Amino acid sequence: MSSTTTGLIFIVSLLVALVAVYRPFGDYMYRVFTSARHWRVERGMYRLVGVDPDGEQSWGVYARSVLAFSAVSVLFLYGFQRLQNHLWLSLGFPSVEPGQAWNTAVSFVTNTNWQSYSGESTMGHLVQMAGLAVQNFVSAAVGIGVAVALVRGFTRSRTDQLGNFWVDLVRICLRILLPVAVVGAVVFIAGGMVQNLSAGQDVHTLAGAAQHITGGPVASQEIIKEFGTNGGGFYNANSAHPFENPTSWTNWLQIFLILAVGFSLPRAFGRVVRDNRQGVAIAVVMAVLAIGSVLTVNALEVAHHGTVPQAVGAATEGTETRFGVPQSATFASATTLTSTGAVDSFHDSYTALGGAVPLANMMLGEVAPGGTGSGLYGILVLAVITVFVAGLMVGRTPEYLGKKISAREVKFASLYFLTTPTLVLVGAAAAMSSASTRASMLNTGPHGLSEVLYAYTSAGNNNGSAFAGLGVNTPWYNTTLGLVMLLGRFLPIVFVLGLAGSLARQNPTPASAGTLGTHQPLFVGMVVGVVLILIALTYLPALALGPLAEGL
Amino acid sequence: MSATTIDAFPAARPPAGPGGPRRVAGGLLDPAQLLRSTPDALRKLNPVMLWRNPVMFIVEVGSVFTTVLAVLHPSVFAWLTTLWLWLTVLFANLAEAVAEGRGKAQAETLRRAKHDAMARRLASWVPGADRAIEEEPVPAAELQLGDIVVVEAGQTIPGDGDVIDGIASVDESAITGESAPVIRESGGDRSAVTGGTRVLSDRIIVKITQKPGESFIDRMIALVEGANRQKTPNEIALNILLAALTIIFLLAVATLQPLAIYSKAQNPAAPNTEALTGNGVTGIVLVSLLVCLIPTTIGALLSAIGIAGMDRLVQRNVLAMSGRAVEAAGDVNTLLLDKTGTITLGNRQASEFLPVDGIPAEQLADAAQLSSLADETPEGRSVVVYAKTAYGLRERQPGELGLATWVAFSAQTRMSGVDISEDGTGTRSVRKGAAAAVMKWVRDNGGRPTDGIGTLVDGISASGGTPLVVAEHLAGRPARALGVIHLKDVVKTGMRERFEEMRRMGIHTVMITGDNPLTAKAIAEEAGVDDFLAEAKPEDKMALITREQEGGKLVAMTGDGTNDAPALAQADVGVAMNTGTSAAKEAGNMVDLDSDPTKLIEIVEIGKQLLITRGALTTFSIANDIAKYFAIIPAVFAAVYPGLDTLNIMRLHSPVSAILSAVVFNALVIVALIPLALRGVRYTPSSAATMLRRNLLVYGIGGIVAPFIGIKLIDLIVQFVPGIS
């Protein structure tokens, strides 16, 4: 079988698997979000933190709960890293530097998992397990919780109640993330992934050289790294490391896990708004963008007209020979279409235009299907913008799911889509302005510019993947990227909750023949168009001087 | 009053093309108007006024900046670009000025008529007081709320008010364009008079019901003047989106500079150009790029679209009290329509003569006509008319017949008729009227009604019609019933099609009538309305509106009587008839000067058209940006990265010609779209999906393609300008 055929089978089988879980997994999540029953263990937790699980919150209180919880998480994680040398299982690693500890704390709490450190030479097992992996769970749950609150905003009327953040957080962790993580970790171990608390062992290779074989709780962290679209690797090489991604099928499974929540959430959304067609429409928007992206990267990597790629059959530089080009390209696409940022190959080594696609994926705002929860709320905000323009064109005040999109809703939606481009462009421009920050660039010319642009795009969109080729463990990058991650995560969350609050207050308008059908193919096409055009218009000048200048 | 409109398509509406779809259209753009509005457009360059429009304000700031740069480093390119940037602002102002000019011209004629008038104020008028009261002359503009004025034949009514004493015929052509005079009298539903109209006969005492400067016309003028215009909710929302887009493009352009400096520094061998030097992108090009990207097209036309929407209403003789109401009209889900006058012609009409007991139809027709000659009610007239049209019976005048005693119709007897003394045969009496009344008359005169009559009467009632029985009594013989006249509501032509359109637009139509449910149902079915409210009292109407609104629906209705006022106020769109009472006019948010209830349907269409025009031009404006990137990005950066010349898919002549062409296109497209903004985009009532598909194709895809062609064409010309090569 040619590599193109296997690549195609790889992609199609992923698609089939995702379609297969869409209904059951989406329905399951719907039941989690809407069930009135609390598990006993959950009740215990609510009692412990003093929360009334049946009391609901207005959007302001929900937002404050998210922010308070995340602030505590950042402080805790920062302290954990700074004190790791005093704790167990530190493997003798020293305390993490303040700048790097801040950057890492923010990075994991914001579901970004940007890593300016190498896992195996910086973090002890305890920090990995009890600090970083915990955030992998809860940061994913925060995203899903916010998305659920937004969806509730669409279905409720004349209320300011959007649900209870603490209940959402606990349920999502206990009922969705943990069960899958437990089963998945075992499957990963079966696939050859490492899972122990060993400090590793030194061995002599056949050639006589000394080598340190690392150990650690890898599988347990790996599963939530993908399933929670976190992406922070146990090892520096991330999913390219054989202990973190041993075989082709674990690679397939990782991609599947990355996409599973994102693609199934629209089903839950459709169930909550009592119109499954709406969920399908959103899922199709995501799928169209995702399939387009996956095929483009594959085409650009496999069929590049450069001399070396022609000679070896594809652009193999920076890819794992265990996976080959198509599998790597698909992984690269999936990881940037979501807020994951795990890598099994090096995007920096991709062809200029091939590397531009992961960059563009993130610039889309990671909505196809996007991070856990953040993908759904991101695409819904874009749908709101689309509805606003399209709705005017059918001669009515625009309505989405019966809710009128008027000044207040447009304000929140506009603030949402302004945030990330502002952070990315201002960050990249600032970094390119000063000679000292440019010194971190390991490449010159447009490629160097792409690396800086990629770093800020990745941070601003909470992706966490790196183009590499940029020395980011400097005070400037640790600080600014940390800030960009923080603002890029929580400003949009506040705006989304504000939007939800304003939608929930409205009395819904019943649909009629004059209402824009937001489940129809025409609307799906329009959302895709709006997403692409909005992003193209925003980022084209910057892209022109980076990957386009290099690749054209 | 325009004689109660018989045609469902009033004259104000442009004639429908044969077989073609109807469309809402506005007036045409007169080129001379562009010239006339230029001084206004120049005045609007004042930044204090332009501040209201953030998009154009930014263009103006950019133009000032490039002017400074052009002075410091003059070149043909710099000056031409600067000129066209200024023209962009000017064209935007021109669009607004033209729209304002048209609306103002119309409103101003109304205002002038009124303000020139002198009022004769009565200091101490009390009901019943005679003419001896002292008068004082007061300019019309100074009249206060509650002042009482007297107006006599030949004088102009000084302000909006109610007639509190007297009756007069009034020429309202100044505001309605309808030359037939109307009657205005104290009490009842025809008491309201409008300032600026002229009394033709008699004398009336009017109580002023407006505050100075707040008459309907004053409010209307405010709506068409850009400076005082309140933005409507959708306009505010759209402005927020446009502001957000502007900020994004400001960012994209501002952050481009460090990247450009870096790129240039990486390729020191690349020559400096007019677009890019070692200091980055030149100021003029940066401003050009920004102006091309921010949504100037819609930003320039947004206010004109709103004003023109108001203006289209004025052209149809509708005064809107707020822009919000016009917008709400586009959103209406439920339309409440009074049966009489809106769906059916004013009154019931004879449509059939049904004889009984083998009596010839002609005989019945003759008796029906005879008995109706003394009946001056519209129903009675219709019997005479029907006898003539269907049976060729000439109308006989009272007096033509010999010794005839006419019995006029009265509400007590519910009958009309005639007693004729003919030679030899004695007196012949014929009667026509309500079934019960005529049957009683037959019995009283020795007759015995047959079953045939009862069956016919019940049949007509069941079908929603009104039966009138005709009977005859010849001296010496028992009276007998001759047959039944079938009176029925006549649905206006074209109504069924209108309601069909409404349904396609997703609007639910409800007919309001005082008739019994049976009659109501029959008419509703015939007219094709979705629903009806029978035996409706004013409070039922109110309850219906509240119920619909609770379900999240927007309701529109028309009304004229004082008892309609609460419902008019409650409805989202309440159109009061100009013939109605002041209370009704105050309560509604629109007044139809033609007093044509069918107008409501047009108002809905104008509201929709307003929103569609905004949406379509926004889409067009954003879609335009793609081509501009393809013109400007390669023009600026191909010198550094020759690969980027691949993006120059229009094969524009040179970097400077490309940038200038984009700027020129951006300015010209505003002028090109002014007529569209004023007229509104084509609107054919249809479903949301059909409308979206069409508009997306024209303004979305068209918006992407048009600038590629436009910029290329302009480039073909611009490249020959000396200094641009």
XYZ file of N, CA and C in Angstrom, chain B residues 401-405 418-423 427:
36
model
N -92.650 57.755 -10.110
C -93.834 56.920 -9.992
C -94.990 57.778 -9.486
N -96.155 57.384 -9.857
C -97.346 58.140 -9.466
C -97.463 58.307 -7.957
N -98.529 58.035 -7.422
C -98.789 58.313 -6.014
C -98.018 57.340 -5.141
N -96.791 57.637 -4.920
C -95.951 56.708 -4.158
C -95.650 57.289 -2.777
N -95.802 56.435 -1.803
C -95.421 56.838 -0.447
C -94.164 56.056 -0.103
N -92.036 50.945 -0.364
C -92.836 51.970 -1.004
C -94.292 51.477 -1.104
N -95.222 52.388 -0.993
C -96.640 52.059 -1.233
C -97.057 52.841 -2.466
N -97.447 52.128 -3.523
C -97.817 52.792 -4.767
C -99.304 52.613 -5.022
N -99.985 53.743 -5.254
C -101.412 53.627 -5.590
C -101.526 53.662 -7.103
N -101.801 52.510 -7.664
C -101.936 52.477 -9.114
C -103.414 52.422 -9.481
N -103.740 52.927 -10.661
C -105.143 52.982 -11.062
C -105.744 51.592 -11.142
N -103.704 49.759 -3.924
C -102.354 50.033 -3.453
C -101.469 48.794 -3.528
